[in-house]
Short mmCIF file of C-alpha atoms and ligand atoms in Angstrom, two decimals:
data_model
loop_
_atom_site.label_atom_id
_atom_site.label_comp_id
_atom_site.label_asym_id
_atom_site.label_seq_id
_atom_site.Cartn_x
_atom_site.Cartn_y
_atom_site.Cartn_z
CA MET A 941 106.80 139.38 84.98
CA SER A 942 106.27 137.06 87.98
CA GLN A 943 108.31 138.02 91.06
CA LYS A 944 107.36 134.80 92.86
CA PRO A 945 110.33 132.48 93.55
CA LYS A 946 110.63 129.49 91.22
CA VAL A 947 110.37 126.21 93.15
CA ILE A 948 110.93 122.67 91.93
CA VAL A 949 108.28 120.25 93.16
CA SER A 950 109.44 116.64 92.97
CA VAL A 951 107.03 115.06 95.45
CA PRO A 952 103.26 114.47 95.25
CA LEU A 953 101.48 117.34 97.01
CA PRO A 954 97.96 117.21 98.45
CA PRO A 955 95.75 119.71 96.54
CA ASP A 956 95.48 122.17 99.43
CA LEU A 957 99.25 122.24 99.92
CA ARG A 958 99.86 122.63 96.20
CA GLU A 959 97.46 125.57 96.17
CA ARG A 960 99.22 127.11 99.17
CA LEU A 961 102.64 126.69 97.59
CA ALA A 962 101.44 127.97 94.22
CA ALA A 963 100.10 131.12 95.85
CA ALA A 964 103.63 132.01 96.95
CA CYS A 965 105.82 130.39 94.31
CA ASP A 966 106.02 129.53 90.63
CA LEU A 967 105.97 125.72 90.64
CA VAL A 968 108.20 123.67 88.35
CA ASP A 969 107.08 120.04 88.43
CA VAL A 970 109.69 117.30 88.14
CA PRO A 971 108.66 113.63 88.17
CA MET A 972 109.74 111.93 91.44
CA GLY A 973 113.16 110.32 91.04
CA GLN A 974 114.09 112.30 87.91
CA SER A 975 116.94 114.77 88.27
CA PRO A 976 115.93 118.41 87.79
CA ALA A 977 119.18 118.74 85.84
CA ASP A 978 117.62 116.49 83.17
CA ALA A 979 113.96 117.42 83.52
CA VAL A 980 114.15 121.23 83.66
CA PRO A 981 115.46 123.49 80.84
CA ALA A 982 118.65 125.41 81.72
CA ASP A 983 117.03 128.86 81.47
CA VAL A 984 114.36 127.81 84.00
CA ARG A 985 116.86 126.01 86.24
CA ALA A 986 118.90 129.21 86.45
CA GLN A 987 115.98 130.93 88.22
CA VAL A 988 115.08 128.16 90.68
CA SER A 989 115.58 129.21 94.31
CA GLY A 990 113.76 126.41 96.13
CA MET A 991 113.00 122.69 95.90
CA VAL A 992 110.89 120.13 97.72
CA CYS A 993 111.89 116.56 96.91
CA THR A 994 112.07 113.00 98.13
CA MET A 995 115.15 111.00 99.04
CA LYS A 996 115.20 109.78 95.42
CA THR A 997 116.56 113.15 94.29
CA ARG A 998 120.34 113.15 94.60
CA ILE A 999 121.48 116.62 95.66
CA ASP A 1000 125.15 116.45 94.69
CA GLN A 1001 127.69 118.81 93.15
CA ALA A 1002 126.28 118.24 89.65
CA LEU A 1003 122.74 119.15 90.64
CA LEU A 1004 123.91 122.14 92.67
CA ASP A 1005 125.86 123.29 89.60
CA ALA A 1006 122.66 122.90 87.54
CA LEU A 1007 120.69 125.02 90.04
CA PRO A 1008 122.99 128.04 90.56
CA ALA A 1009 120.30 130.16 92.23
CA LEU A 1010 119.15 127.46 94.68
CA LYS A 1011 118.78 128.76 98.25
CA VAL A 1012 116.89 125.95 99.99
CA SER A 1013 116.00 122.33 99.39
CA SER A 1014 113.40 120.69 101.62
CA ASN A 1015 113.64 116.89 101.96
CA PHE A 1016 110.37 114.99 102.30
CA ALA A 1017 112.23 112.60 104.59
CA VAL A 1018 114.09 112.59 107.87
CA GLY A 1019 117.09 110.89 106.27
CA PHE A 1020 119.26 113.08 104.10
CA ASP A 1021 121.82 110.65 102.70
CA ASN A 1022 120.64 111.79 99.26
CA VAL A 1023 122.30 115.13 99.95
CA ASP A 1024 125.97 116.15 99.74
CA VAL A 1025 125.54 118.39 102.76
CA ALA A 1026 129.10 119.73 102.65
CA ALA A 1027 128.65 120.78 99.03
CA ALA A 1028 125.28 122.39 99.77
CA THR A 1029 126.65 124.22 102.79
CA SER A 1030 129.70 125.47 100.91
CA ARG A 1031 127.31 127.02 98.39
CA GLY A 1032 125.03 128.49 101.04
CA VAL A 1033 122.17 126.13 100.19
CA LEU A 1034 119.99 125.36 103.20
CA ILE A 1035 118.85 121.74 103.55
CA CYS A 1036 115.70 120.97 105.54
CA ASN A 1037 114.17 117.63 106.52
CA THR A 1038 111.22 116.19 108.44
CA PRO A 1039 112.37 114.87 111.83
CA GLY A 1040 110.05 114.21 114.73
CA VAL A 1041 106.82 113.59 112.81
CA LEU A 1042 107.48 110.02 111.68
CA ASP A 1043 109.08 108.55 114.82
CA GLY A 1044 105.99 106.68 116.00
CA ALA A 1045 105.16 105.24 112.60
CA VAL A 1046 108.68 103.92 112.05
CA ALA A 1047 108.86 102.61 115.61
CA ASP A 1048 105.59 100.74 115.05
CA VAL A 1049 107.02 98.95 111.99
CA THR A 1050 110.11 98.12 114.06
CA ILE A 1051 107.96 96.50 116.74
CA GLY A 1052 105.82 94.81 114.09
CA LEU A 1053 108.85 93.24 112.44
CA MET A 1054 110.11 92.10 115.85
CA LEU A 1055 106.80 90.36 116.61
CA CYS A 1056 106.55 88.84 113.13
CA LEU A 1057 110.02 87.34 113.54
CA ALA A 1058 109.65 86.03 117.08
CA ARG A 1059 106.12 84.66 116.64
CA ASN A 1060 106.52 83.74 112.95
CA LEU A 1061 103.25 85.53 112.17
CA VAL A 1062 103.76 85.79 108.39
CA ALA A 1063 104.34 82.03 108.07
CA GLY A 1064 101.45 81.45 110.44
CA ASP A 1065 99.06 83.27 108.12
CA ALA A 1066 100.24 81.15 105.16
CA PHE A 1067 99.93 78.02 107.31
CA VAL A 1068 96.22 78.64 107.95
CA ARG A 1069 95.44 79.76 104.38
CA SER A 1070 97.11 76.63 102.95
CA GLY A 1071 94.97 74.24 105.02
CA ALA A 1072 98.14 72.79 106.62
CA TRP A 1073 96.49 73.29 110.02
CA ALA A 1074 94.42 70.16 109.34
CA GLN A 1075 97.64 68.15 109.55
CA GLY A 1076 98.63 69.52 112.94
CA PRO A 1077 99.44 72.63 114.98
CA PHE A 1078 101.70 75.45 113.93
CA PRO A 1079 105.25 74.98 115.33
CA LEU A 1080 106.07 76.66 118.63
CA THR A 1081 107.72 80.07 118.36
CA ARG A 1082 109.56 82.30 120.85
CA ASP A 1083 108.52 84.80 123.48
CA ILE A 1084 109.59 88.35 122.94
CA ARG A 1085 108.66 89.48 126.43
CA GLY A 1086 111.62 89.76 128.76
CA LYS A 1087 114.10 89.49 125.90
CA THR A 1088 116.79 92.16 125.51
CA LEU A 1089 116.30 94.82 122.85
CA GLY A 1090 119.50 96.38 121.56
CA LEU A 1091 119.28 99.72 119.75
CA LEU A 1092 122.09 100.74 117.42
CA GLY A 1093 121.38 104.46 117.59
CA MET A 1094 119.24 106.17 120.20
CA GLY A 1095 117.84 109.21 118.48
CA ARG A 1096 114.18 110.22 118.19
CA ILE A 1097 113.02 106.96 116.61
CA GLY A 1098 115.20 104.80 118.86
CA ARG A 1099 113.69 106.45 121.94
CA VAL A 1100 110.14 105.73 120.79
CA VAL A 1101 111.10 102.10 120.12
CA ALA A 1102 112.63 101.91 123.61
CA ARG A 1103 109.50 103.33 125.23
CA THR A 1104 107.29 100.92 123.29
CA ALA A 1105 109.48 97.91 124.07
CA ARG A 1106 109.19 98.66 127.78
CA ALA A 1107 105.51 97.73 127.42
CA PHE A 1108 106.76 94.27 126.37
CA ASP A 1109 108.87 94.06 129.56
CA MET A 1110 112.00 94.15 127.38
CA PRO A 1111 115.19 95.47 128.99
CA VAL A 1112 116.68 97.94 126.49
CA ILE A 1113 120.36 98.56 125.82
CA TYR A 1114 121.76 100.96 123.25
CA HIS A 1115 124.92 102.17 121.62
CA ASN A 1116 125.49 105.69 120.32
CA ARG A 1117 128.71 107.44 119.46
CA ARG A 1118 128.27 109.16 122.82
CA GLU A 1119 126.26 108.10 125.87
CA ASP A 1120 122.97 110.03 125.96
CA PRO A 1121 122.29 111.40 129.47
CA GLU A 1122 118.59 111.67 128.62
CA ALA A 1123 118.31 107.97 127.71
CA GLY A 1124 119.05 106.74 131.22
CA GLY A 1125 115.46 106.18 132.14
CA LEU A 1126 114.72 104.26 128.97
CA ALA A 1127 117.84 102.28 128.12
CA THR A 1128 121.34 101.41 129.27
CA PHE A 1129 124.40 102.49 127.29
CA VAL A 1130 126.74 99.65 126.32
CA GLU A 1131 129.82 99.46 124.12
CA ARG A 1132 129.17 98.55 120.50
CA ASP A 1133 130.42 94.94 120.63
CA GLU A 1134 128.49 94.33 123.85
CA LEU A 1135 125.33 95.52 122.08
CA PHE A 1136 125.69 92.91 119.35
CA LYS A 1137 126.63 90.18 121.86
CA SER A 1138 123.80 90.85 124.33
CA ALA A 1139 120.81 91.77 122.18
CA ASP A 1140 118.09 89.23 121.52
CA VAL A 1141 116.69 91.76 119.05
CA LEU A 1142 119.17 94.23 117.46
CA SER A 1143 117.39 97.16 115.83
CA ILE A 1144 119.20 99.68 113.66
CA HIS A 1145 118.38 103.38 114.06
CA ILE A 1146 121.40 105.23 112.70
CA PRO A 1147 121.64 107.43 109.59
CA LEU A 1148 123.43 106.28 106.45
CA SER A 1149 126.77 107.99 105.91
CA ALA A 1150 130.21 107.14 104.54
CA GLN A 1151 131.10 106.03 108.09
CA THR A 1152 128.01 103.84 108.66
CA ARG A 1153 127.79 102.22 105.21
CA HIS A 1154 128.18 98.43 105.68
CA SER A 1155 129.01 99.07 109.35
CA VAL A 1156 126.88 96.05 110.28
CA GLY A 1157 128.68 93.23 108.52
CA LYS A 1158 130.14 89.78 109.03
CA ARG A 1159 132.04 90.77 112.18
CA GLU A 1160 129.01 92.28 113.91
CA LEU A 1161 126.66 89.50 112.82
CA SER A 1162 129.12 86.90 114.15
CA LEU A 1163 129.01 88.57 117.58
CA MET A 1164 125.24 88.11 117.77
CA LYS A 1165 123.47 85.20 119.46
CA PRO A 1166 122.30 82.44 117.08
CA THR A 1167 118.81 83.04 118.53
CA ALA A 1168 118.95 86.79 117.87
CA TYR A 1169 117.06 88.83 115.27
CA LEU A 1170 118.31 91.82 113.28
CA ILE A 1171 115.84 94.58 112.36
CA ASN A 1172 116.53 97.45 109.97
CA THR A 1173 114.06 100.31 109.44
CA ALA A 1174 116.83 102.91 108.93
CA ARG A 1175 118.75 102.57 105.64
CA GLY A 1176 119.54 99.37 103.79
CA PRO A 1177 123.23 100.10 103.04
CA VAL A 1178 124.04 100.34 106.76
CA VAL A 1179 124.00 96.54 106.57
CA ASP A 1180 126.37 94.52 104.38
CA GLU A 1181 123.54 92.58 102.77
CA ALA A 1182 125.75 89.84 101.31
CA ALA A 1183 127.10 89.16 104.81
CA LEU A 1184 123.54 89.17 106.16
CA VAL A 1185 122.39 86.59 103.61
CA ASP A 1186 125.35 84.37 104.55
CA ALA A 1187 124.57 84.77 108.27
CA LEU A 1188 120.90 83.94 107.75
CA ARG A 1189 121.73 80.87 105.66
CA ALA A 1190 124.37 79.67 108.15
CA GLY A 1191 122.18 80.21 111.23
CA THR A 1192 124.61 82.77 112.64
CA ILE A 1193 121.48 84.71 113.57
CA ALA A 1194 117.90 83.44 113.76
CA GLY A 1195 116.28 85.93 111.41
CA ALA A 1196 116.02 89.45 110.02
CA GLY A 1197 113.20 91.97 109.61
CA LEU A 1198 113.96 94.50 106.89
CA ASP A 1199 111.94 97.55 105.86
CA VAL A 1200 114.93 98.91 103.94
CA MET A 1201 117.42 97.25 101.58
CA GLU A 1202 120.52 98.14 99.62
CA GLN A 1203 118.51 97.96 96.40
CA GLU A 1204 114.98 99.39 96.49
CA PRO A 1205 112.61 98.15 95.09
CA LEU A 1206 114.06 94.73 96.03
CA PRO A 1207 113.99 92.41 92.98
CA ALA A 1208 111.95 89.23 93.56
CA THR A 1209 115.04 87.30 92.46
CA HIS A 1210 117.12 88.70 95.34
CA PRO A 1211 118.41 85.99 97.76
CA LEU A 1212 116.63 87.67 100.68
CA CYS A 1213 113.30 86.83 99.01
CA GLY A 1214 114.09 83.13 99.17
CA LEU A 1215 114.94 82.95 102.87
CA PRO A 1216 112.28 81.65 105.30
CA ASN A 1217 113.78 83.48 108.30
CA VAL A 1218 113.34 86.95 106.81
CA VAL A 1219 110.38 89.32 106.97
CA LEU A 1220 110.42 92.01 104.29
CA GLN A 1221 108.52 95.30 103.95
CA ALA A 1222 108.63 97.87 101.14
CA HIS A 1223 110.18 100.82 103.00
CA VAL A 1224 106.86 101.58 104.64
CA GLY A 1225 108.12 102.88 108.00
CA SER A 1226 106.60 106.33 107.57
CA ALA A 1227 103.98 105.27 105.01
CA THR A 1228 100.74 106.01 106.82
CA HIS A 1229 98.23 108.65 105.72
CA GLU A 1230 98.64 110.56 108.94
CA THR A 1231 102.43 110.49 109.06
CA ARG A 1232 103.02 111.29 105.40
CA ARG A 1233 100.63 114.25 105.70
CA ALA A 1234 102.55 115.51 108.72
CA MET A 1235 105.78 115.09 106.79
CA ILE A 1236 104.64 116.96 103.69
CA ASP A 1237 103.14 119.71 105.85
CA LEU A 1238 106.54 120.13 107.51
CA ALA A 1239 108.49 119.89 104.25
CA VAL A 1240 106.38 122.62 102.61
CA ALA A 1241 106.44 124.79 105.73
CA ASN A 1242 110.24 124.51 105.86
CA LEU A 1243 110.46 125.63 102.24
CA LEU A 1244 108.03 128.56 102.58
CA ASP A 1245 109.63 129.70 105.82
CA ALA A 1246 113.13 129.66 104.36
CA LEU A 1247 112.07 131.52 101.20
CA GLY A 1248 110.06 133.96 103.32
CA GLY A 1249 113.00 134.83 105.58
CA ARG A 1250 111.63 132.92 108.57
CA GLN A 1251 113.74 130.27 110.30
CA PRO A 1252 112.53 126.80 109.25
CA ALA A 1253 111.58 124.29 111.96
CA ALA A 1254 113.99 121.58 110.81
CA MET A 1255 117.39 122.33 109.29
CA VAL A 1256 120.15 119.87 108.49
CA ASN A 1257 122.81 122.58 108.08
CA PRO A 1258 121.61 125.49 110.26
CA GLU A 1259 124.95 127.23 109.87
CA THR A 1260 123.80 128.02 106.35
CA TRP A 1261 120.72 129.75 107.72
CA LYS A 1262 122.70 131.78 110.24
CA ALA A 1263 125.13 132.88 107.53
CA ALA A 1264 122.25 134.11 105.39
CA ALA A 1265 120.53 135.93 108.27
C1 8YV B 8 110.86 108.60 103.41
C2 8YV B 8 112.44 107.72 104.98
O1 8YV B 8 110.39 109.76 104.02
O2 8YV B 8 112.00 109.71 106.14
C3 8YV B 8 112.87 108.94 105.71
O3 8YV B 8 114.11 109.12 105.84
O4 8YV B 8 113.18 106.84 104.79
C4 8YV B 8 111.07 107.61 104.49
O5 8YV B 8 110.15 107.85 105.53
C5 8YV B 8 109.83 108.14 102.42
O6 8YV B 8 110.42 107.12 101.71
C6 8YV B 8 109.40 109.29 101.52
O7 8YV B 8 110.51 109.83 100.84
#
C-alpha cells in the first residue's frame, strides 16, 4: 500500500520534474483545464492531498468539496484569480503561486506592446511585405522617448517596467492603493484620476479581483489623452472590453496593446480583431522557455515543500501555513 501522498498534476511537467515529483508522490494526471471533480473518480479524489495546476483550474467551493483531503494547491501562475482564497483558507488549504520569476518576461512584453503601438511596427511589417513601400514611405509615427508612462499597480512587474522605461527617458508615475515608499526612486505616486489624465502610456499591473473587475472602463478611458495608449498584460477582465472597443473606435484613446482579454482564446470574430489601432498577443507575457521553466520549478518546489512540512517560498494565504505548523 503506497504511503506517498496523492497529487493531482494538471500542468505539463518537464520529464526531470515529473520524475522528481513521482519519486515523492503518487501522481494523478488531469488534462489542463479539466476540473479534477470531473476527471478523477471520487475514491481517488478522497485521497488527494496536493495539486499543481494552471490558472485554468477553478479552485472554488465545489472543487474543494470534491477534494476533502486537499492540503495544498500550487498555482503555475503568479495570478490566483482562479482561486476562492477565502474558501481555501477556511478549509486550511494552502495556496501557492509563482511570483518573482516572471517579472522580466512580462515587463518585456509590456515594453514591446508600447513600442509596437507608438511606432506602428506590426503595420510596418505588413506594409513592407505587401509591396506598398513602392508607392511611398510608411506614415510617420510617434516617439515614445520622453513620454509619460503611467502604471496602474506598482508591484514586482510594475517596478521592472518602471526600471526598463527609465532607459527610454520616460518619466514614470504610478497609482497603488497605498503609496509605496520603495518606489520613490523609480516612479512618482499620483492619485488614480491623475494617472489616467497624465499618462501617455497607461499600463495595467494589478491583480483581477471582485474589486478590480471592469475597474478600467468608460470613465477611466474618457480621462485619458486622445494620443494615449492603454496596455494590459495583467488580466483581461480588469478592463471593460466593450467600453475599450467604443473608446478605440471613437478615438477617445489612440490605441491599445493587449496580451490578455476577457475571453481567451480571443475569437477571430471579436471586434478587437478588426481594429487597426490594437496590437494583440496570446497571453504570452511569461511564455518563454526560461521563464516557464523557472515557474514550474517554483510551483513544484512549493508543492513538495508544503507536503514535506517545509515552508514554501511563495504562499498566497500564509496564515494557512502558520495554522498548520
Ligand atoms: C500564466 C499568468 O502563468 O502567471 C500568470 O498569472 O497570467 C501567466 O503567466 C500562464 O498562463 C500559465 O498558466
